Short mmCIF file of C-alpha atoms in Angstrom, two decimals:
data_model
loop_
_atom_site.label_atom_id
_atom_site.label_comp_id
_atom_site.label_asym_id
_atom_site.label_seq_id
_atom_site.Cartn_x
_atom_site.Cartn_y
_atom_site.Cartn_z
CA MET Z 173 76.51 29.49 -11.13
CA LYS Z 174 78.11 28.95 -14.53
CA LYS Z 175 80.49 26.05 -13.10
CA ARG Z 176 77.37 24.68 -12.23
CA LYS Z 177 75.81 24.78 -15.78
CA MET Z 178 79.14 23.55 -17.14
CA ALA Z 179 78.98 20.72 -14.47
CA ALA Z 180 75.33 19.69 -15.28
CA ALA Z 181 76.34 19.76 -18.84
CA PHE Z 182 79.13 17.54 -18.21
CA MET Z 183 77.43 14.71 -16.41
CA ALA Z 184 74.65 14.88 -18.99
CA ALA Z 185 77.59 14.03 -21.72
CA LEU Z 186 78.52 11.41 -18.73
CA MET Z 187 75.53 9.76 -18.47
CA LEU Z 188 74.66 9.26 -21.86
CA THR Z 189 78.26 7.53 -22.04
CA ALA Z 190 77.35 5.40 -19.68
CA SER Z 191 74.00 4.65 -21.22
CA LEU Z 192 75.79 3.92 -24.62
CA ALA Z 193 78.71 1.88 -23.36
CA GLY Z 194 77.22 -1.50 -24.53
CA CYS Z 195 76.86 -0.18 -28.14
CA GLY Z 196 79.86 -0.99 -29.50
CA SER Z 197 80.58 -3.55 -32.01
CA SER Z 198 80.32 -7.12 -31.55
CA GLU Z 199 80.58 -10.49 -33.97
CA LYS Z 200 76.71 -10.22 -34.37
CA ALA Z 201 76.77 -6.57 -35.38
CA GLU Z 202 79.93 -7.66 -37.81
CA SER Z 203 78.21 -10.67 -39.06
CA ALA Z 204 74.82 -8.50 -39.96
CA SER Z 205 76.94 -6.32 -42.31
CA ASP Z 206 79.29 -8.65 -43.76
CA PRO Z 207 78.33 -10.26 -46.88
CA SER Z 208 80.72 -13.20 -46.03
CA HIS Z 209 78.62 -14.10 -42.83
CA GLY Z 210 74.94 -13.75 -44.70
CA GLY Z 211 74.60 -10.19 -44.16
CA ALA Z 212 73.61 -7.24 -46.51
CA GLY Z 213 76.86 -5.75 -46.59
CA LYS Z 214 74.89 -2.42 -45.64
CA GLU Z 215 75.94 -0.01 -43.02
CA GLU Z 216 73.37 0.68 -40.32
CA GLU Z 217 71.21 3.62 -40.56
CA LEU Z 218 72.84 6.53 -38.40
CA LEU Z 219 70.81 6.77 -35.01
CA THR Z 220 70.16 10.82 -33.77
CA ILE Z 221 69.28 11.33 -30.30
CA ASP Z 222 67.48 14.41 -29.48
CA MET Z 223 68.68 15.53 -26.06
CA PHE Z 224 67.08 18.60 -24.09
CA CYS Z 225 69.75 20.08 -21.59
CA ALA Z 226 68.12 22.90 -19.76
CA PRO Z 227 72.04 24.20 -18.77
CA ALA Z 228 73.26 23.51 -22.17
CA ASN Z 229 74.84 26.59 -23.68
CA TYR Z 230 75.03 25.04 -27.38
CA GLN Z 231 72.12 23.68 -29.59
CA GLY Z 232 72.90 21.55 -32.71
CA VAL Z 233 74.26 18.30 -33.57
CA GLN Z 234 76.96 17.56 -31.16
CA THR Z 235 80.49 18.11 -32.59
CA GLY Z 236 84.47 17.56 -31.70
CA TRP Z 237 86.18 14.83 -29.91
CA PHE Z 238 82.77 13.61 -28.56
CA GLY Z 239 80.63 13.65 -31.42
CA LYS Z 240 83.15 12.03 -33.05
CA ALA Z 241 83.52 9.22 -30.12
CA ILE Z 242 79.96 8.49 -29.91
CA LYS Z 243 79.27 8.53 -33.69
CA ASP Z 244 82.49 5.67 -34.36
CA ALA Z 245 81.71 3.57 -31.16
CA CYS Z 246 77.86 3.44 -31.54
CA ASN Z 247 76.76 5.05 -35.27
CA VAL Z 248 74.61 7.48 -32.89
CA GLU Z 249 74.62 11.66 -33.09
CA VAL Z 250 73.32 13.23 -29.95
CA ASN Z 251 71.04 16.77 -31.58
CA ILE Z 252 71.13 19.09 -28.61
CA ILE Z 253 68.18 21.16 -27.90
CA ALA Z 254 68.79 23.96 -25.34
CA PRO Z 255 66.64 26.92 -24.20
CA ASN Z 256 69.56 28.95 -22.98
CA VAL Z 257 70.53 29.24 -26.54
CA ALA Z 258 66.97 29.28 -28.19
CA GLY Z 259 65.79 32.74 -25.91
CA GLY Z 260 66.18 31.37 -22.75
CA GLY Z 261 63.40 30.91 -20.17
CA ASP Z 262 60.73 28.23 -19.85
CA SER Z 263 59.06 28.72 -23.31
CA LEU Z 264 60.73 26.25 -25.32
CA TYR Z 265 60.26 23.86 -22.24
CA GLN Z 266 57.05 24.50 -22.46
CA THR Z 267 55.72 24.51 -25.77
CA ARG Z 268 57.90 21.32 -26.28
CA SER Z 269 56.49 19.36 -23.32
CA ALA Z 270 52.86 20.57 -24.33
CA ALA Z 271 53.42 18.71 -27.65
CA GLY Z 272 54.74 15.64 -25.77
CA ASN Z 273 58.49 15.89 -27.54
CA LEU Z 274 60.88 17.03 -25.13
CA GLY Z 275 63.25 14.64 -26.60
CA ASP Z 276 64.78 11.23 -26.05
CA LEU Z 277 67.44 12.57 -23.08
CA ILE Z 278 65.93 15.02 -21.25
CA VAL Z 279 68.54 17.18 -18.53
CA ILE Z 280 65.80 19.06 -16.43
CA ARG Z 281 65.15 21.07 -13.17
CA LYS Z 282 63.45 18.66 -10.10
CA ASP Z 283 60.06 20.67 -10.62
CA GLN Z 284 59.91 20.16 -14.17
CA LEU Z 285 60.58 16.62 -13.76
CA GLU Z 286 57.77 16.42 -11.54
CA ASP Z 287 55.22 18.08 -14.21
CA CYS Z 288 56.71 15.30 -17.14
CA TYR Z 289 56.38 12.45 -14.55
CA LYS Z 290 52.64 13.79 -14.00
CA ALA Z 291 51.97 14.33 -17.68
CA GLY Z 292 53.42 11.08 -18.88
CA LEU Z 293 56.14 12.39 -20.63
CA LEU Z 294 58.87 9.95 -19.18
CA TYR Z 295 60.08 6.45 -20.22
CA ASP Z 296 59.67 3.95 -17.47
CA MET Z 297 63.27 2.43 -17.04
CA THR Z 298 62.86 -0.21 -14.57
CA ASP Z 299 63.19 -3.22 -16.49
CA PHE Z 300 66.28 -1.30 -18.50
CA VAL Z 301 68.24 -0.57 -15.51
CA ALA Z 302 67.58 -3.96 -13.47
CA ASN Z 303 69.76 -5.82 -16.71
CA SER Z 304 72.34 -2.77 -17.21
CA LYS Z 305 75.53 -3.32 -15.03
CA ASN Z 306 76.41 0.13 -15.15
CA LEU Z 307 73.51 1.98 -14.50
CA LYS Z 308 72.63 -0.39 -11.30
CA ASN Z 309 75.65 1.31 -9.84
CA TYR Z 310 73.50 4.52 -9.79
CA SER Z 311 70.60 2.87 -8.13
CA LYS Z 312 70.69 5.25 -4.94
CA SER Z 313 70.29 8.09 -7.19
CA SER Z 314 67.47 6.58 -9.21
CA GLU Z 315 65.71 5.63 -5.79
CA ASN Z 316 65.57 8.98 -4.42
CA LEU Z 317 64.14 10.81 -7.61
CA SER Z 318 61.57 7.82 -7.60
CA LYS Z 319 60.51 8.54 -4.21
CA LEU Z 320 60.01 12.36 -5.05
CA LEU Z 321 58.05 11.12 -7.83
CA GLY Z 322 55.84 9.21 -5.46
CA THR Z 323 56.79 5.28 -7.30
CA ASP Z 324 58.73 2.65 -7.43
CA ARG Z 325 59.45 2.79 -10.65
CA ILE Z 326 62.64 4.18 -12.44
CA TYR Z 327 62.19 7.26 -14.66
CA ALA Z 328 65.28 9.44 -13.79
CA PHE Z 329 68.94 9.48 -12.85
CA ALA Z 330 70.37 12.59 -10.99
CA ASN Z 331 73.17 14.41 -12.93
CA SER Z 332 75.26 14.80 -10.15
CA SER Z 333 75.71 10.92 -9.30
CA SER Z 334 78.99 9.43 -8.41
CA LEU Z 335 80.40 6.04 -7.64
CA LEU Z 336 82.84 7.89 -5.02
CA SER Z 337 82.21 7.39 -1.13
CA PRO Z 338 80.09 10.21 0.37
CA MET Z 339 82.70 9.85 3.33
CA GLU Z 340 85.62 10.83 1.21
CA PRO Z 341 86.39 14.25 0.63
CA ALA Z 342 86.24 15.30 -3.03
CA TRP Z 343 89.42 16.57 -3.27
CA THR Z 344 91.19 13.45 -2.85
CA ALA Z 345 90.03 12.20 -6.38
CA VAL Z 346 91.59 13.64 -9.56
CA ASN Z 347 90.58 17.52 -8.71
CA PRO Z 348 92.23 19.87 -11.30
CA SER Z 349 91.65 22.87 -8.72
CA MET Z 350 93.90 21.53 -6.13
CA ALA Z 351 96.95 22.19 -7.82
CA ILE Z 352 99.57 24.69 -8.28
CA PHE Z 353 98.82 26.91 -11.12
CA SER Z 354 101.67 29.21 -12.29
CA ARG Z 355 102.72 30.82 -15.68
CA TRP Z 356 104.62 28.65 -18.20
CA ASP Z 357 107.27 31.37 -18.77
CA TYR Z 358 107.86 32.07 -14.95
CA TYR Z 359 108.26 28.11 -14.09
CA LYS Z 360 110.89 27.95 -17.03
CA GLU Z 361 112.75 30.97 -15.66
CA LEU Z 362 112.93 29.58 -12.04
CA GLY Z 363 114.76 26.07 -14.28
CA LYS Z 364 111.83 24.09 -13.93
CA PRO Z 365 112.06 22.53 -10.43
CA GLN Z 366 110.25 19.38 -9.16
CA LEU Z 367 107.49 20.14 -6.62
CA LYS Z 368 107.76 17.77 -4.29
CA ASP Z 369 104.46 18.77 -2.26
CA MET Z 370 101.72 21.41 -2.05
#
């Protein structure tokens, strides 16, 4: 169960990264902040994205290498709202959804997704996805979730979406669980032999 929660949190981070992939600097952005291009020379205001993430085990502003990477690339910080840290259960979800404020990005269960759709808490991303080269790649997951919601509009993406073929075994991709693991001191004691096959 813990691996599943970690995988869901990782996929949420991956989806955030994919959705923000186009927010790097450009000539237009440089000219807006550079006085020599007629801009005011003022840095853009830091954007904070609230992310309600049911499986998360950390709450607060994202720190570490990922927090730094998105802040440097996009001038964005992610504030993680985690029900597991805030007492567990559905009470935080119920309170925030009743107030109409789950967050900007949400990672929730299928039954909660249906509730949010019925309550009008989800953003219709159909036009946004149509113009996004990266998100179009995950159209199958969005189509299946749209069918679940009974609509032809796009409101969500599955957190286990992949561009890998469903017909290929997962181990053909880079998978650290398919390796020989040994203590370093034992491997060194054996003379660090080169492994030719498994």
